[in-house]
PDB file of C-alpha atoms and ligand atoms in Angstrom:
ATOM      1  CA  MET R   5       0.000   0.000   0.000  1.00 98.00           C
ATOM      2  CA  LEU R   6       1.399   3.390  -0.988  1.00 98.00           C
ATOM      3  CA  VAL R   7       1.429   6.302   1.457  1.00 98.00           C
ATOM      4  CA  ALA R   8       0.712   9.769   0.077  1.00 98.00           C
ATOM      5  CA  ALA R   9       1.296  12.752   2.328  1.00 99.00           C
ATOM      6  CA  HIS R  10      -1.900  14.780   1.953  1.00 99.00           C
ATOM      7  CA  ARG R  11      -0.930  18.423   1.322  1.00 99.00           C
ATOM      8  CA  GLY R  12       2.457  17.241   2.618  1.00 98.00           C
ATOM      9  CA  SER R  13       2.695  16.192   6.239  1.00 98.00           C
ATOM     10  CA  SER R  14      -0.160  18.590   6.925  1.00 98.00           C
ATOM     11  CA  GLY R  15      -0.927  17.261  10.413  1.00 98.00           C
ATOM     12  CA  THR R  16       2.497  18.337  11.647  1.00 98.00           C
ATOM     13  CA  ALA R  17       3.339  21.349   9.444  1.00 98.00           C
ATOM     14  CA  PRO R  18       1.364  23.946   7.474  1.00 99.00           C
ATOM     15  CA  GLU R  19      -0.334  22.267   4.493  1.00 99.00           C
ATOM     16  CA  ASN R  20       1.106  22.739   1.014  1.00 99.00           C
ATOM     17  CA  THR R  21       4.365  24.350   2.144  1.00 99.00           C
ATOM     18  CA  MET R  22       7.966  23.276   1.660  1.00 98.00           C
ATOM     19  CA  ALA R  23       8.102  22.556   5.415  1.00 98.00           C
ATOM     20  CA  ALA R  24       5.236  20.068   5.088  1.00 99.00           C
ATOM     21  CA  PHE R  25       6.866  18.519   2.016  1.00 99.00           C
ATOM     22  CA  ARG R  26      10.240  18.109   3.751  1.00 98.00           C
ATOM     23  CA  GLU R  27       8.518  16.396   6.676  1.00 98.00           C
ATOM     24  CA  ALA R  28       6.776  14.069   4.223  1.00 98.00           C
ATOM     25  CA  VAL R  29      10.144  13.156   2.700  1.00 98.00           C
ATOM     26  CA  ASN R  30      11.562  12.447   6.166  1.00 98.00           C
ATOM     27  CA  ALA R  31       8.503  10.322   6.970  1.00 98.00           C
ATOM     28  CA  GLU R  32       9.346   8.188   3.924  1.00 98.00           C
ATOM     29  CA  ALA R  33       6.038   8.817   2.221  1.00 98.00           C
ATOM     30  CA  ASP R  34       5.906   7.333  -1.279  1.00 98.00           C
ATOM     31  CA  LEU R  35       4.180  10.403  -2.679  1.00 98.00           C
ATOM     32  CA  ILE R  36       3.248  13.941  -1.787  1.00 98.00           C
ATOM     33  CA  GLU R  37      -0.217  15.142  -2.729  1.00 99.00           C
ATOM     34  CA  LEU R  38      -0.388  18.892  -3.310  1.00 99.00           C
ATOM     35  CA  ASP R  39      -3.072  21.231  -4.619  1.00 99.00           C
ATOM     36  CA  VAL R  40      -2.349  23.483  -7.565  1.00 99.00           C
ATOM     37  CA  ARG R  41      -4.031  26.693  -8.679  1.00 98.00           C
ATOM     38  CA  PHE R  42      -2.983  29.239 -11.300  1.00 98.00           C
ATOM     39  CA  THR R  43      -1.922  32.817 -10.650  1.00 98.00           C
ATOM     40  CA  ARG R  44      -3.117  35.751 -12.733  1.00 98.00           C
ATOM     41  CA  ASP R  45       0.007  35.329 -14.851  1.00 98.00           C
ATOM     42  CA  LEU R  46      -0.678  31.591 -15.133  1.00 98.00           C
ATOM     43  CA  GLU R  47       2.011  30.230 -12.863  1.00 98.00           C
ATOM     44  CA  PRO R  48       0.952  26.965 -11.155  1.00 98.00           C
ATOM     45  CA  VAL R  49       1.233  27.542  -7.392  1.00 98.00           C
ATOM     46  CA  VAL R  50       0.572  25.227  -4.488  1.00 99.00           C
ATOM     47  CA  ILE R  51      -2.431  26.163  -2.359  1.00 98.00           C
ATOM     48  CA  HIS R  52      -5.674  24.399  -1.528  1.00 98.00           C
ATOM     49  CA  ASP R  53      -8.364  27.066  -1.210  1.00 98.00           C
ATOM     50  CA  ARG R  54      -9.589  29.380  -3.944  1.00 98.00           C
ATOM     51  CA  LEU R  55      -9.301  32.199  -1.412  1.00 98.00           C
ATOM     52  CA  LEU R  56      -6.095  33.244   0.297  1.00 98.00           C
ATOM     53  CA  ARG R  57      -7.698  33.882   3.655  1.00 98.00           C
ATOM     54  CA  ARG R  58      -7.519  30.622   5.613  1.00 98.00           C
ATOM     55  CA  THR R  59      -3.844  29.813   5.124  1.00 98.00           C
ATOM     56  CA  THR R  60      -2.278  33.239   4.488  1.00 98.00           C
ATOM     57  CA  GLY R  61      -4.662  35.894   5.820  1.00 97.00           C
ATOM     58  CA  GLY R  62      -4.632  37.514   2.337  1.00 98.00           C
ATOM     59  CA  ARG R  63      -7.717  38.954   0.670  1.00 98.00           C
ATOM     60  CA  GLY R  64      -9.517  37.570  -2.328  1.00 98.00           C
ATOM     61  CA  ASP R  65      -8.833  34.871  -4.909  1.00 98.00           C
ATOM     62  CA  VAL R  66      -5.421  33.354  -5.576  1.00 98.00           C
ATOM     63  CA  ASN R  67      -5.921  33.860  -9.309  1.00 98.00           C
ATOM     64  CA  ARG R  68      -6.268  37.628  -8.933  1.00 98.00           C
ATOM     65  CA  TYR R  69      -2.603  37.905  -7.941  1.00 98.00           C
ATOM     66  CA  THR R  70       0.556  37.574  -9.997  1.00 98.00           C
ATOM     67  CA  VAL R  71       3.205  35.168  -8.837  1.00 98.00           C
ATOM     68  CA  ASP R  72       5.363  38.098  -7.647  1.00 98.00           C
ATOM     69  CA  GLU R  73       2.481  39.564  -5.659  1.00 98.00           C
ATOM     70  CA  LEU R  74       1.895  36.246  -3.880  1.00 98.00           C
ATOM     71  CA  GLU R  75       5.431  36.410  -2.451  1.00 97.00           C
ATOM     72  CA  GLN R  76       4.189  38.848   0.208  1.00 97.00           C
ATOM     73  CA  PHE R  77       1.993  36.250   1.905  1.00 98.00           C
ATOM     74  CA  ASP R  78       3.070  34.125   4.833  1.00 98.00           C
ATOM     75  CA  ALA R  79       1.645  30.612   4.476  1.00 98.00           C
ATOM     76  CA  GLY R  80       3.063  29.222   7.723  1.00 98.00           C
ATOM     77  CA  SER R  81       2.130  31.451  10.677  1.00 98.00           C
ATOM     78  CA  TRP R  82      -1.524  30.416  10.775  1.00 98.00           C
ATOM     79  CA  PHE R  83      -0.398  26.896  11.684  1.00 98.00           C
ATOM     80  CA  ALA R  84       2.253  27.780  14.299  1.00 98.00           C
ATOM     81  CA  PRO R  85       4.565  30.764  14.841  1.00 98.00           C
ATOM     82  CA  ARG R  86       7.677  28.675  14.186  1.00 98.00           C
ATOM     83  CA  PHE R  87       6.566  28.258  10.566  1.00 98.00           C
ATOM     84  CA  ALA R  88       6.476  32.007   9.917  1.00 98.00           C
ATOM     85  CA  GLY R  89       8.161  32.815   6.632  1.00 97.00           C
ATOM     86  CA  GLU R  90       6.849  29.814   4.691  1.00 98.00           C
ATOM     87  CA  ARG R  91       5.644  30.993   1.272  1.00 98.00           C
ATOM     88  CA  ILE R  92       3.082  29.704  -1.199  1.00 98.00           C
ATOM     89  CA  PRO R  93       5.325  27.353  -3.186  1.00 98.00           C
ATOM     90  CA  LEU R  94       5.678  27.455  -6.952  1.00 98.00           C
ATOM     91  CA  LEU R  95       5.060  24.034  -8.459  1.00 98.00           C
ATOM     92  CA  ARG R  96       8.245  24.367 -10.511  1.00 98.00           C
ATOM     93  CA  ARG R  97      10.323  24.841  -7.336  1.00 98.00           C
ATOM     94  CA  VAL R  98       8.720  21.869  -5.625  1.00 98.00           C
ATOM     95  CA  LEU R  99       9.541  19.679  -8.613  1.00 98.00           C
ATOM     96  CA  GLN R 100      13.103  20.991  -8.663  1.00 98.00           C
ATOM     97  CA  GLU R 101      13.822  20.843  -4.957  1.00 98.00           C
ATOM     98  CA  LEU R 102      12.296  17.631  -3.649  1.00 98.00           C
ATOM     99  CA  PRO R 103      14.296  14.421  -3.995  1.00 98.00           C
ATOM    100  CA  VAL R 104      13.346  12.453  -7.092  1.00 97.00           C
ATOM    101  CA  ARG R 105      12.600   9.322  -5.072  1.00 97.00           C
ATOM    102  CA  ILE R 106       9.346  10.865  -3.842  1.00 98.00           C
ATOM    103  CA  GLY R 107       6.417  10.868  -6.256  1.00 98.00           C
ATOM    104  CA  ILE R 108       4.279  13.967  -6.681  1.00 98.00           C
ATOM    105  CA  ASN R 109       0.507  13.931  -7.031  1.00 98.00           C
ATOM    106  CA  ILE R 110      -0.549  17.260  -8.482  1.00 99.00           C
ATOM    107  CA  GLU R 111      -4.226  17.839  -7.726  1.00 99.00           C
ATOM    108  CA  VAL R 112      -5.458  20.594 -10.009  1.00 98.00           C
ATOM    109  CA  LYS R 113      -8.122  22.871  -8.551  1.00 98.00           C
ATOM    110  CA  ALA R 114      -9.733  24.908 -11.303  1.00 93.00           C
ATOM    111  CA  ASP R 115     -12.945  25.952  -9.536  1.00 94.00           C
ATOM    112  CA  GLY R 116     -13.485  29.696  -9.692  1.00 93.00           C
ATOM    113  CA  ASP R 117     -11.065  29.991 -12.621  1.00 97.00           C
ATOM    114  CA  ARG R 118     -12.878  31.190 -15.720  1.00 96.00           C
ATOM    115  CA  ARG R 119      -9.926  30.850 -18.080  1.00 98.00           C
ATOM    116  CA  SER R 120     -10.024  28.095 -20.660  1.00 98.00           C
ATOM    117  CA  LYS R 121      -8.966  24.607 -19.639  1.00 98.00           C
ATOM    118  CA  ALA R 122      -6.649  24.518 -22.655  1.00 98.00           C
ATOM    119  CA  LEU R 123      -4.781  27.566 -21.414  1.00 98.00           C
ATOM    120  CA  LEU R 124      -4.404  26.207 -17.880  1.00 98.00           C
ATOM    121  CA  VAL R 125      -3.350  22.803 -19.212  1.00 98.00           C
ATOM    122  CA  GLN R 126      -0.764  24.403 -21.463  1.00 98.00           C
ATOM    123  CA  HIS R 127       0.861  26.181 -18.506  1.00 98.00           C
ATOM    124  CA  LEU R 128       0.765  23.115 -16.297  1.00 98.00           C
ATOM    125  CA  CYS R 129       2.306  20.978 -19.033  1.00 98.00           C
ATOM    126  CA  SER R 130       5.103  23.417 -19.667  1.00 98.00           C
ATOM    127  CA  VAL R 131       6.143  23.217 -15.980  1.00 98.00           C
ATOM    128  CA  ILE R 132       5.798  19.425 -15.992  1.00 98.00           C
ATOM    129  CA  HIS R 133       7.887  19.102 -19.150  1.00 98.00           C
ATOM    130  CA  ALA R 134      10.593  21.417 -17.850  1.00 98.00           C
ATOM    131  CA  TYR R 135      10.863  20.099 -14.294  1.00 98.00           C
ATOM    132  CA  GLY R 136       8.890  16.897 -13.801  1.00 94.00           C
ATOM    133  CA  THR R 137       9.758  14.334 -16.445  1.00 92.00           C
ATOM    134  CA  HIS R 138      12.517  12.639 -14.411  1.00 93.00           C
ATOM    135  CA  ARG R 139      10.240  11.620 -11.525  1.00 96.00           C
ATOM    136  CA  SER R 140       7.006   9.779 -10.824  1.00 98.00           C
ATOM    137  CA  LEU R 141       4.018  12.095 -11.263  1.00 98.00           C
ATOM    138  CA  LEU R 142       0.275  11.695 -11.031  1.00 98.00           C
ATOM    139  CA  VAL R 143      -2.082  14.496 -12.046  1.00 98.00           C
ATOM    140  CA  SER R 144      -5.570  14.335 -10.553  1.00 98.00           C
ATOM    141  CA  SER R 145      -8.634  16.541 -10.403  1.00 98.00           C
ATOM    142  CA  PHE R 146     -12.317  16.647  -9.560  1.00 97.00           C
ATOM    143  CA  ASP R 147     -12.517  18.615 -12.797  1.00 97.00           C
ATOM    144  CA  HIS R 148     -12.783  15.807 -15.311  1.00 97.00           C
ATOM    145  CA  ARG R 149     -12.886  18.160 -18.264  1.00 97.00           C
ATOM    146  CA  PHE R 150      -9.469  19.425 -17.235  1.00 98.00           C
ATOM    147  CA  LEU R 151      -8.171  15.831 -17.241  1.00 98.00           C
ATOM    148  CA  ARG R 152      -9.632  15.191 -20.678  1.00 98.00           C
ATOM    149  CA  VAL R 153      -7.977  18.294 -22.127  1.00 98.00           C
ATOM    150  CA  LEU R 154      -4.707  17.387 -20.418  1.00 98.00           C
ATOM    151  CA  HIS R 155      -4.751  13.895 -21.889  1.00 98.00           C
ATOM    152  CA  ARG R 156      -5.298  15.344 -25.338  1.00 98.00           C
ATOM    153  CA  GLN R 157      -2.355  17.690 -24.857  1.00 97.00           C
ATOM    154  CA  ASP R 158      -0.017  15.050 -23.401  1.00 98.00           C
ATOM    155  CA  PRO R 159      -1.215  11.437 -23.333  1.00 98.00           C
ATOM    156  CA  LEU R 160       1.883  10.370 -21.356  1.00 97.00           C
ATOM    157  CA  VAL R 161       0.997  12.170 -18.128  1.00 98.00           C
ATOM    158  CA  PRO R 162      -0.405   9.598 -15.634  1.00 98.00           C
ATOM    159  CA  LEU R 163      -3.874  10.576 -14.415  1.00 98.00           C
ATOM    160  CA  GLY R 164      -6.069   9.978 -11.387  1.00 98.00           C
ATOM    161  CA  VAL R 165      -9.803  10.664 -11.397  1.00 98.00           C
ATOM    162  CA  LEU R 166     -11.174  12.164  -8.218  1.00 97.00           C
ATOM    163  CA  LEU R 167     -14.716  10.977  -7.587  1.00 96.00           C
ATOM    164  CA  HIS R 168     -17.056  13.652  -6.397  1.00 92.00           C
ATOM    165  CA  PRO R 169     -19.181  12.290  -3.517  1.00 85.00           C
ATOM    166  CA  LEU R 170     -22.439  13.634  -4.984  1.00 84.00           C
ATOM    167  CA  ARG R 171     -21.877  14.022  -8.698  1.00 87.00           C
ATOM    168  CA  ASP R 172     -20.119  10.687  -9.283  1.00 85.00           C
ATOM    169  CA  VAL R 173     -21.859   8.466  -6.746  1.00 81.00           C
ATOM    170  CA  ALA R 174     -23.894   6.537  -9.307  1.00 79.00           C
ATOM    171  CA  ARG R 175     -21.131   6.200 -11.886  1.00 84.00           C
ATOM    172  CA  ARG R 176     -19.029   3.130 -12.397  1.00 87.00           C
ATOM    173  CA  PRO R 177     -15.565   4.216 -11.339  1.00 89.00           C
ATOM    174  CA  SER R 178     -13.746   1.956 -13.761  1.00 91.00           C
ATOM    175  CA  HIS R 179     -15.776   3.319 -16.699  1.00 92.00           C
ATOM    176  CA  LEU R 180     -14.923   6.828 -15.639  1.00 94.00           C
ATOM    177  CA  ALA R 181     -11.260   5.893 -15.349  1.00 96.00           C
ATOM    178  CA  ARG R 182     -11.212   4.255 -18.755  1.00 95.00           C
ATOM    179  CA  ARG R 183     -13.001   7.167 -20.421  1.00 95.00           C
ATOM    180  CA  LEU R 184     -10.474   9.579 -18.952  1.00 97.00           C
ATOM    181  CA  HIS R 185      -7.439   7.307 -19.522  1.00 98.00           C
ATOM    182  CA  ALA R 186      -6.717   7.306 -15.794  1.00 98.00           C
ATOM    183  CA  GLY R 187      -4.818   4.574 -13.945  1.00 98.00           C
ATOM    184  CA  PHE R 188      -6.221   5.585 -10.563  1.00 98.00           C
ATOM    185  CA  ILE R 189      -9.581   6.420  -9.109  1.00 97.00           C
ATOM    186  CA  LEU R 190      -9.395   8.462  -5.934  1.00 98.00           C
ATOM    187  CA  CYS R 191     -12.225   8.744  -3.467  1.00 96.00           C
ATOM    188  CA  SER R 192     -13.011   9.746   0.068  1.00 96.00           C
ATOM    189  CA  ARG R 193     -12.947   7.449   3.068  1.00 96.00           C
ATOM    190  CA  THR R 194     -16.707   7.744   3.462  1.00 94.00           C
ATOM    191  CA  MET R 195     -17.391   6.962  -0.202  1.00 93.00           C
ATOM    192  CA  VAL R 196     -15.170   3.914  -0.630  1.00 95.00           C
ATOM    193  CA  ARG R 197     -16.759   0.433  -0.615  1.00 93.00           C
ATOM    194  CA  ARG R 198     -15.188  -2.959  -1.093  1.00 95.00           C
ATOM    195  CA  ALA R 199     -17.229  -3.353  -4.294  1.00 93.00           C
ATOM    196  CA  ILE R 200     -15.714  -0.168  -5.740  1.00 94.00           C
ATOM    197  CA  VAL R 201     -12.207  -1.487  -5.123  1.00 96.00           C
ATOM    198  CA  GLU R 202     -13.007  -4.893  -6.601  1.00 96.00           C
ATOM    199  CA  GLN R 203     -14.709  -3.419  -9.636  1.00 95.00           C
ATOM    200  CA  ALA R 204     -11.779  -1.073 -10.263  1.00 96.00           C
ATOM    201  CA  HIS R 205      -9.210  -3.843  -9.837  1.00 97.00           C
ATOM    202  CA  ALA R 206     -11.131  -6.110 -12.206  1.00 96.00           C
ATOM    203  CA  HIS R 207     -10.500  -3.463 -14.863  1.00 96.00           C
ATOM    204  CA  GLY R 208      -6.869  -2.839 -13.978  1.00 97.00           C
ATOM    205  CA  VAL R 209      -7.592   0.464 -12.225  1.00 97.00           C
ATOM    206  CA  LYS R 210      -5.947   1.271  -8.890  1.00 98.00           C
ATOM    207  CA  VAL R 211      -7.742   2.903  -5.966  1.00 98.00           C
ATOM    208  CA  GLY R 212      -6.616   5.686  -3.639  1.00 98.00           C
ATOM    209  CA  VAL R 213      -8.537   6.879  -0.567  1.00 98.00           C
ATOM    210  CA  TYR R 214      -8.351  10.170   1.355  1.00 98.00           C
ATOM    211  CA  THR R 215      -7.991  11.156   4.182  1.00 98.00           C
ATOM    212  CA  VAL R 216      -6.803   8.296   6.365  1.00 98.00           C
ATOM    213  CA  ASN R 217      -5.372   9.393   9.696  1.00 98.00           C
ATOM    214  CA  ARG R 218      -6.499   6.567  12.001  1.00 98.00           C
ATOM    215  CA  VAL R 219      -5.106   3.052  12.161  1.00 97.00           C
ATOM    216  CA  ILE R 220      -8.618   1.590  12.417  1.00 97.00           C
ATOM    217  CA  ASP R 221      -9.470   3.105   9.022  1.00 98.00           C
ATOM    218  CA  LEU R 222      -6.146   2.020   7.585  1.00 98.00           C
ATOM    219  CA  ASP R 223      -6.824  -1.593   8.614  1.00 97.00           C
ATOM    220  CA  ARG R 224     -10.253  -1.586   6.994  1.00 97.00           C
ATOM    221  CA  LEU R 225      -8.853  -0.197   3.740  1.00 98.00           C
ATOM    222  CA  ARG R 226      -6.035  -2.737   3.729  1.00 98.00           C
ATOM    223  CA  ARG R 227      -8.646  -5.479   3.940  1.00 97.00           C
ATOM    224  CA  PHE R 228     -10.414  -3.941   0.938  1.00 97.00           C
ATOM    225  CA  GLY R 229      -7.144  -4.055  -1.011  1.00 98.00           C
ATOM    226  CA  VAL R 230      -6.877  -0.268  -1.465  1.00 98.00           C
ATOM    227  CA  ASP R 231      -3.648   0.636  -3.274  1.00 98.00           C
ATOM    228  CA  LEU R 232      -2.933   4.099  -1.888  1.00 98.00           C
ATOM    229  CA  VAL R 233      -3.932   6.163   1.124  1.00 98.00           C
ATOM    230  CA  PHE R 234      -3.654   9.919   1.563  1.00 98.00           C
ATOM    231  CA  THR R 235      -2.823  10.932   5.103  1.00 99.00           C
ATOM    232  CA  ASN R 236      -2.012  14.094   7.035  1.00 99.00           C
ATOM    233  CA  PHE R 237       0.290  12.009   9.269  1.00 98.00           C
ATOM    234  CA  PRO R 238       2.564  10.062   6.923  1.00 98.00           C
ATOM    235  CA  SER R 239       5.067   9.237   9.654  1.00 98.00           C
ATOM    236  CA  ALA R 240       2.447   7.558  11.880  1.00 98.00           C
ATOM    237  CA  ILE R 241       0.777   5.758   8.986  1.00 98.00           C
ATOM    238  CA  ARG R 242       4.132   4.528   7.651  1.00 98.00           C
ATOM    239  CA  MET R 243       4.928   3.160  11.090  1.00 97.00           C
ATOM    240  CA  ALA R 244       1.514   1.459  11.384  1.00 98.00           C
ATOM    241  CA  LEU R 245       2.060  -0.226   8.025  1.00 97.00           C
ATOM    242  CA  ARG R 246       5.504  -1.428   9.068  1.00 96.00           C
ATOM    243  CA  ASN R 247       4.068  -2.960  12.227  1.00 94.00           C
ATOM    244  CA  ALA R 248       1.078  -4.524  10.486  1.00 87.00           C
TER     245      ALA R 248
HETATM  246  O1  LIG E 102      -6.580  14.500  -3.703  1.00 63.19           O
HETATM  247  C1  LIG E 102      -7.241  14.010  -2.595  1.00 63.19           C
HETATM  248  C2  LIG E 102      -7.783  15.126  -1.733  1.00 63.19           C
HETATM  249  O2  LIG E 102      -6.768  16.062  -1.556  1.00 63.19           O
HETATM  250  C3  LIG E 102      -9.003  15.785  -2.313  1.00 63.19           C
HETATM  251  O3  LIG E 102      -9.600  16.702  -1.454  1.00 63.19           O
HETATM  252  O4  LIG E 102     -10.032  18.966  -0.596  1.00 63.19           O
HETATM  253  O5  LIG E 102      -8.141  17.656   0.321  1.00 63.19           O
HETATM  254  O6  LIG E 102      -8.009  18.591  -1.962  1.00 63.19           O
HETATM  255  P1  LIG E 102      -8.919  18.036  -0.905  1.00 63.19           P
HETATM  256 MG1  LIG E 103      -6.071  17.824  -2.523  1.00 63.19          MG
END
């Protein structure tokens, strides 16, 4: 079972910062999951929310700022004073700076972004091609149209389909994965069922589940045969798997 550090080691450091990513590397996570949005000047940056407020105290939407303007925001203090000075990371820096042995799951968040998918895809792909081709990558999104456009632009980028708990509940995950050329389906802990895992596996599709922070949940998902778990505590989950 693979361990993905959800927004980095976000239980022990501020989510989606270099500090959280370094802790995930030290915890020997197999992958880091991070959320990507696009600045006004179309730079992919790593932040979960559409709005700056929760994690930086800034005003308004991430995509109203240029990459240079985002430099002013502190993305660490909200979590604990010792993380003051953490910035909103640029995807290109993350891909450059983290050791190649750790995989990166880029979750694209395009909600609230009215620009064309093709334009956003083009800018994501140019960063991936420049900085990401030497390592294991997985691009995922709840925005399935984004994934479709991405596959058209570069069929070699490995994809994961995020299942929306309401929109996708009645859909056959493996059909969705096949239609979108995705090797993974990713769903929440409350949505996953043994039948979903079996149906996906029968079609050669792997299954990832978020967010798994408790050993009792981990054990249940191991019994289901889940391939990948996203956790905010990669160190603890890695240890639980070693002792299992
Ligand atoms: O990619 C899995 C998970 O991160 C999706 O939900 O809101 O944590 O980005 P969220
Ligand atoms: Mg995410």
